[in-house]
Amino acid sequence: MNGTAIITGGSRGLGKELVDLFLKDNWKVSTFSRSWPQDIEFMEPSFLGLKADIRFEADIERVISETKRLLGNPRVLVLNAGWVSRATKIVDENINNLREDVEVNLISNTFMAQEFMRKCNPEAVVHITSDVAESPYPGWGFYGASKRAMDYIMETLKLENHEVKFLSIDPGDMNTTMHMTADPEADPAGLADPAVAALKVFNRIREEVRR
Ligand SMILES: NC(=O)c1ccc[n+]([C@@H]2O[C@H](COP(=O)([O-])OP(=O)(O)OC[C@H]3O[C@@H](n4cnc5c(N)ncnc54)[C@H](OP(=O)(O)O)[C@@H]3O)[C@@H](O)[C@H]2O)c1
């Protein structure tokens, strides 16, 4: 076994594909999402799925403790779960959407990273970021601001913890629920299959994490 990884939001999209790739590479994988069909799904010896909401600190604490109990101490964390609203010009957008972007993409991810750093055997933390965190796009301001702020947290963590790898990886535009929520008129033919994007993300992680 390569060790244990936690991948947030593994029920669909990029997260689901990453879970599959890690399992095929002989990792033990723990994942969770709000809609996970079972409260706890343990497939010995290597897979744990949990119903949990990253916005709730008690859920994050449970994910960490159950992962350690059933799969061993994780050494890799992939912050994949994310939230977006329909792409809207800032002047027209409901301010509560900024609250939700910040809650999920910044605060919850930061607490998840803190708990991983405090309680696990941290070797690498990977943040799935976005090109809109790099430079602004009309309509994507709230989401982009939350992603960019999380990248800033990652850069700071990197300066504070030299023994741990901190990677922000942009998977590119993908044909997923999230993209369709933000831009329902997008032509799916112009969006990458999440399985293809996941392989690129996985290979990048594999370059950085020791076997
Ligand atoms: N799609 C794109 O074009 C694109 C481009 C650049 C970056 N990204 C980034 O890639 C990552 C994955 O996106 P995706 O497109 O694969 O999205 P997706 O298909 O919508 O999947 C998101 C996953 O996160 C889970 N999730 C959402 N909110 C959660 C919460 N509060 N607690 C726990 N789990 C939660 C979802 O499950 P539940 O709903 O059951 O909770 C689902 O498993 C995100 O960080 C996104 O920002 C996406």
CSV table of N, CA, C and O and ligand atoms in Angstrom, one decimal, residues 8-16 31-36 52-56 59 79-84 100 104-105 108-109 127-132 140 143 147 169-181 191-192 194, ligand 1:
chain,number,residue,atom,x,y,z
A,8,THR,N,-11.6,15.0,-0.5
A,8,THR,CA,-13.0,15.5,-0.2
A,8,THR,C,-13.9,15.5,-1.4
A,8,THR,O,-13.4,15.8,-2.6
A,9,GLY,N,-15.1,15.3,-1.3
A,9,GLY,CA,-16.1,15.4,-2.4
A,9,GLY,C,-15.9,14.3,-3.4
A,9,GLY,O,-15.8,14.7,-4.6
A,10,GLY,N,-15.9,13.1,-3.0
A,10,GLY,CA,-15.6,12.0,-4.0
A,10,GLY,C,-16.8,11.3,-4.5
A,10,GLY,O,-16.7,10.2,-5.1
A,11,SER,N,-18.0,11.9,-4.4
A,11,SER,CA,-19.2,11.2,-4.9
A,11,SER,C,-19.4,11.4,-6.4
A,11,SER,O,-20.2,10.6,-7.0
A,12,ARG,N,-18.8,12.4,-7.0
A,12,ARG,CA,-19.0,12.6,-8.5
A,12,ARG,C,-17.9,13.5,-9.0
A,12,ARG,O,-17.0,14.0,-8.2
A,13,GLY,N,-17.9,13.7,-10.3
A,13,GLY,CA,-17.0,14.7,-10.9
A,13,GLY,C,-15.5,14.3,-10.7
A,13,GLY,O,-15.1,13.2,-10.7
A,14,LEU,N,-14.7,15.4,-10.6
A,14,LEU,CA,-13.3,15.2,-10.5
A,14,LEU,C,-12.9,14.3,-9.2
A,14,LEU,O,-12.0,13.4,-9.3
A,15,GLY,N,-13.6,14.6,-8.1
A,15,GLY,CA,-13.3,13.8,-6.9
A,15,GLY,C,-13.5,12.3,-7.0
A,15,GLY,O,-12.6,11.5,-6.6
A,16,LYS,N,-14.6,11.9,-7.7
A,16,LYS,CA,-14.8,10.5,-7.9
A,16,LYS,C,-13.7,9.9,-8.7
A,16,LYS,O,-13.2,8.8,-8.4
A,31,THR,N,-13.1,9.2,1.6
A,31,THR,CA,-13.7,10.3,0.9
A,31,THR,C,-15.1,10.5,1.6
A,31,THR,O,-15.6,9.7,2.3
A,32,PHE,N,-15.7,11.7,1.3
A,32,PHE,CA,-17.0,12.0,1.8
A,32,PHE,C,-17.7,13.0,1.0
A,32,PHE,O,-17.1,13.7,0.2
A,33,SER,N,-19.0,13.0,1.2
A,33,SER,CA,-19.8,14.1,0.6
A,33,SER,C,-21.2,14.2,1.3
A,33,SER,O,-21.5,13.2,2.1
A,34,ARG,N,-21.9,15.2,1.1
A,34,ARG,CA,-23.2,15.4,1.8
A,34,ARG,C,-24.2,14.3,1.3
A,34,ARG,O,-25.0,13.8,2.1
A,35,SER,N,-24.1,13.9,0.1
A,35,SER,CA,-25.1,12.9,-0.4
A,35,SER,C,-24.6,11.5,-0.5
A,35,SER,O,-25.2,10.6,-1.1
A,36,TRP,N,-23.5,11.2,0.3
A,36,TRP,CA,-23.0,9.8,0.3
A,36,TRP,C,-24.2,8.9,0.7
A,36,TRP,O,-24.9,9.2,1.7
A,52,ALA,N,-20.9,13.3,5.0
A,52,ALA,CA,-20.4,14.4,5.8
A,52,ALA,C,-20.4,15.6,5.0
A,52,ALA,O,-20.3,15.6,3.8
A,53,ASP,N,-20.5,16.7,5.8
A,53,ASP,CA,-20.6,18.1,5.1
A,53,ASP,C,-19.4,18.9,5.6
A,53,ASP,O,-19.2,19.1,6.8
A,54,ILE,N,-18.5,19.3,4.6
A,54,ILE,CA,-17.3,19.9,5.0
A,54,ILE,C,-17.5,21.3,5.7
A,54,ILE,O,-16.6,21.8,6.4
A,55,ARG,N,-18.7,21.8,5.7
A,55,ARG,CA,-19.0,23.1,6.4
A,55,ARG,C,-19.1,22.9,7.9
A,55,ARG,O,-19.1,23.9,8.6
A,56,PHE,N,-19.3,21.6,8.3
A,56,PHE,CA,-19.5,21.4,9.8
A,56,PHE,C,-18.2,20.8,10.4
A,56,PHE,O,-17.7,19.8,10.0
A,59,ASP,N,-18.2,17.3,11.5
A,59,ASP,CA,-18.1,16.3,10.4
A,59,ASP,C,-16.6,16.1,10.0
A,59,ASP,O,-16.2,15.0,9.8
A,79,LEU,N,-8.0,18.6,-1.3
A,79,LEU,CA,-9.2,19.5,-1.0
A,79,LEU,C,-9.9,19.7,-2.4
A,79,LEU,O,-9.5,20.6,-3.1
A,80,ASN,N,-10.9,18.9,-2.6
A,80,ASN,CA,-11.5,18.9,-3.9
A,80,ASN,C,-12.9,19.4,-3.9
A,80,ASN,O,-13.4,20.1,-4.8
A,81,ALA,N,-13.7,19.1,-2.8
A,81,ALA,CA,-15.1,19.6,-2.7
A,81,ALA,C,-15.1,21.1,-2.9
A,81,ALA,O,-14.3,21.8,-2.4
A,82,GLY,N,-16.1,21.6,-3.6
A,82,GLY,CA,-16.2,23.0,-3.8
A,82,GLY,C,-17.7,23.4,-4.1
A,82,GLY,O,-18.6,22.6,-4.3
A,83,TRP,N,-17.9,24.7,-4.1
A,83,TRP,CA,-19.2,25.3,-4.3
A,83,TRP,C,-19.1,26.4,-5.3
A,83,TRP,O,-18.2,27.2,-5.2
A,84,VAL,N,-20.2,26.6,-6.1
A,84,VAL,CA,-20.2,27.7,-7.0
A,84,VAL,C,-21.7,28.0,-7.3
A,84,VAL,O,-22.6,27.1,-7.2
A,100,GLU,N,-21.5,31.8,0.8
A,100,GLU,CA,-21.4,30.3,0.7
A,100,GLU,C,-20.1,29.9,0.0
A,100,GLU,O,-19.5,28.9,0.4
A,104,VAL,N,-17.5,27.4,2.0
A,104,VAL,CA,-17.1,26.1,1.6
A,104,VAL,C,-15.7,26.2,1.0
A,104,VAL,O,-14.8,25.4,1.5
A,105,ASN,N,-15.4,27.1,0.1
A,105,ASN,CA,-14.1,27.0,-0.6
A,105,ASN,C,-12.9,27.6,0.2
A,105,ASN,O,-11.8,27.3,-0.1
A,108,SER,N,-14.0,26.3,5.2
A,108,SER,CA,-14.1,24.8,5.4
A,108,SER,C,-12.8,24.1,5.0
A,108,SER,O,-12.3,23.2,5.7
A,109,ASN,N,-12.3,24.5,3.8
A,109,ASN,CA,-11.1,23.9,3.3
A,109,ASN,C,-9.9,24.2,4.3
A,109,ASN,O,-9.0,23.4,4.5
A,127,HIS,N,-4.7,21.5,-3.1
A,127,HIS,CA,-5.9,22.3,-3.3
A,127,HIS,C,-6.3,22.3,-4.7
A,127,HIS,O,-5.5,22.7,-5.6
A,128,ILE,N,-7.5,21.9,-5.1
A,128,ILE,CA,-8.0,21.9,-6.4
A,128,ILE,C,-8.5,23.3,-6.7
A,128,ILE,O,-9.6,23.7,-6.2
A,129,THR,N,-7.7,24.1,-7.4
A,129,THR,CA,-8.0,25.5,-7.6
A,129,THR,C,-8.7,25.7,-9.0
A,129,THR,O,-9.2,24.7,-9.6
A,130,SER,N,-8.6,26.9,-9.5
A,130,SER,CA,-9.3,27.2,-10.8
A,130,SER,C,-8.5,28.3,-11.5
A,130,SER,O,-7.9,29.1,-10.8
A,131,ASP,N,-8.7,28.4,-12.8
A,131,ASP,CA,-8.1,29.5,-13.6
A,131,ASP,C,-8.6,30.8,-13.2
A,131,ASP,O,-8.0,31.8,-13.3
A,132,VAL,N,-9.9,30.8,-12.7
A,132,VAL,CA,-10.5,32.1,-12.3
A,132,VAL,C,-9.9,32.6,-11.0
A,132,VAL,O,-10.1,33.8,-10.6
A,140,TRP,N,-17.6,35.4,-12.6
A,140,TRP,CA,-17.0,34.4,-11.7
A,140,TRP,C,-16.3,35.0,-10.5
A,140,TRP,O,-15.5,34.4,-9.9
A,143,TYR,N,-16.8,33.3,-6.7
A,143,TYR,CA,-16.2,32.0,-6.7
A,143,TYR,C,-14.6,32.2,-6.8
A,143,TYR,O,-13.9,31.6,-6.0
A,147,LYS,N,-11.6,31.1,-4.2
A,147,LYS,CA,-10.5,30.1,-4.6
A,147,LYS,C,-9.1,30.8,-4.5
A,147,LYS,O,-8.2,30.2,-4.1
A,169,ILE,N,-3.6,23.0,-7.7
A,169,ILE,CA,-3.6,22.5,-9.1
A,169,ILE,C,-5.0,22.8,-9.7
A,169,ILE,O,-6.0,22.6,-9.2
A,170,ASP,N,-4.9,23.5,-10.9
A,170,ASP,CA,-6.1,23.8,-11.7
A,170,ASP,C,-6.4,22.7,-12.7
A,170,ASP,O,-5.6,22.4,-13.5
A,171,PRO,N,-7.5,22.0,-12.5
A,171,PRO,CA,-7.9,20.9,-13.4
A,171,PRO,C,-8.3,21.3,-14.8
A,171,PRO,O,-8.5,20.5,-15.7
A,172,GLY,N,-8.6,22.6,-15.0
A,172,GLY,CA,-9.2,23.1,-16.3
A,172,GLY,C,-10.7,22.9,-16.3
A,172,GLY,O,-11.3,22.2,-15.4
A,173,ASP,N,-11.3,23.4,-17.3
A,173,ASP,CA,-12.8,23.3,-17.4
A,173,ASP,C,-13.2,21.9,-17.7
A,173,ASP,O,-12.7,21.3,-18.6
A,174,MET,N,-14.2,21.4,-16.9
A,174,MET,CA,-14.6,20.0,-17.0
A,174,MET,C,-16.1,19.9,-17.1
A,174,MET,O,-16.9,20.8,-16.6
A,175,ASN,N,-16.6,18.9,-17.7
A,175,ASN,CA,-18.0,18.6,-17.9
A,175,ASN,C,-18.6,18.0,-16.6
A,175,ASN,O,-18.6,16.7,-16.5
A,176,THR,N,-18.9,18.8,-15.6
A,176,THR,CA,-19.4,18.3,-14.3
A,176,THR,C,-20.6,19.1,-13.9
A,176,THR,O,-20.9,20.1,-14.4
A,177,THR,N,-21.2,18.6,-12.8
A,177,THR,CA,-22.3,19.2,-12.2
A,177,THR,C,-22.0,20.7,-11.8
A,177,THR,O,-22.8,21.6,-12.1
A,178,MET,N,-20.8,20.9,-11.3
A,178,MET,CA,-20.4,22.2,-10.9
A,178,MET,C,-20.4,23.2,-12.0
A,178,MET,O,-20.9,24.3,-12.0
A,179,HIS,N,-19.7,22.7,-13.1
A,179,HIS,CA,-19.6,23.6,-14.3
A,179,HIS,C,-21.0,23.9,-14.9
A,179,HIS,O,-21.3,25.1,-15.2
A,180,MET,N,-21.9,22.9,-14.9
A,180,MET,CA,-23.2,23.1,-15.4
A,180,MET,C,-24.1,24.0,-14.5
A,180,MET,O,-24.9,24.8,-15.0
A,181,THR,N,-23.8,24.0,-13.2
A,181,THR,CA,-24.5,24.9,-12.3
A,181,THR,C,-24.1,26.4,-12.6
A,181,THR,O,-24.9,27.3,-12.6
A,191,LEU,N,-15.8,21.0,-23.0
A,191,LEU,CA,-15.4,20.8,-21.6
A,191,LEU,C,-14.7,19.4,-21.5
A,191,LEU,O,-15.2,18.5,-22.1
A,192,ALA,N,-13.7,19.4,-20.7
A,192,ALA,CA,-12.9,18.1,-20.6
A,192,ALA,C,-13.7,17.1,-19.8
A,192,ALA,O,-14.5,17.4,-18.9
A,194,PRO,N,-14.1,14.7,-16.9
A,194,PRO,CA,-13.3,14.8,-15.6
A,194,PRO,C,-12.3,13.6,-15.4
A,194,PRO,O,-11.3,13.8,-14.7
B,1,LIG,N1,-15.8,21.8,-13.2
B,1,LIG,C1,-14.9,22.7,-13.6
B,1,LIG,O1,-14.9,23.1,-14.8
B,1,LIG,C2,-13.8,23.1,-12.6
B,1,LIG,C3,-12.8,24.0,-13.1
B,1,LIG,C4,-11.8,24.4,-12.3
B,1,LIG,C5,-11.8,23.9,-11.0
B,1,LIG,N2,-12.8,23.1,-10.5
B,1,LIG,C6,-12.8,22.6,-9.1
B,1,LIG,O2,-12.7,21.2,-9.1
B,1,LIG,C7,-13.3,20.7,-7.9
B,1,LIG,C8,-14.3,19.6,-8.2
B,1,LIG,O3,-15.3,20.2,-9.0
B,1,LIG,P1,-16.3,19.3,-9.8
B,1,LIG,O4,-16.5,20.1,-11.1
B,1,LIG,O5,-15.8,17.9,-9.9
B,1,LIG,O6,-17.6,19.4,-9.0
B,1,LIG,P2,-18.9,18.4,-8.8
B,1,LIG,O7,-19.0,17.5,-9.9
B,1,LIG,O8,-20.0,19.4,-8.5
B,1,LIG,O9,-18.5,17.6,-7.4
B,1,LIG,C9,-18.3,18.3,-6.2
B,1,LIG,C10,-18.1,17.3,-5.1
B,1,LIG,O10,-18.0,18.0,-3.9
B,1,LIG,C11,-19.0,17.5,-3.0
B,1,LIG,N3,-19.4,18.6,-2.1
B,1,LIG,C12,-19.9,19.8,-2.4
B,1,LIG,N4,-20.2,20.5,-1.3
B,1,LIG,C13,-19.8,19.7,-0.3
B,1,LIG,C14,-19.9,19.9,1.1
B,1,LIG,N5,-20.4,21.0,1.7
B,1,LIG,N6,-19.4,18.9,1.9
B,1,LIG,C15,-18.9,17.8,1.4
B,1,LIG,N7,-18.8,17.6,0.1
B,1,LIG,C16,-19.3,18.5,-0.7
B,1,LIG,C17,-20.1,17.0,-3.9
B,1,LIG,O11,-21.0,16.1,-3.3
B,1,LIG,P3,-22.3,16.5,-2.5
B,1,LIG,O12,-23.1,17.5,-3.3
B,1,LIG,O13,-23.0,15.2,-2.3
B,1,LIG,O14,-21.9,17.1,-1.2
B,1,LIG,C18,-19.3,16.3,-5.0
B,1,LIG,O15,-18.9,15.1,-4.6
B,1,LIG,C19,-13.9,21.9,-7.2
B,1,LIG,O16,-13.0,22.4,-6.2
B,1,LIG,C20,-14.0,23.0,-8.3
B,1,LIG,O17,-13.9,24.3,-7.7
B,1,LIG,C21,-13.8,22.7,-11.3
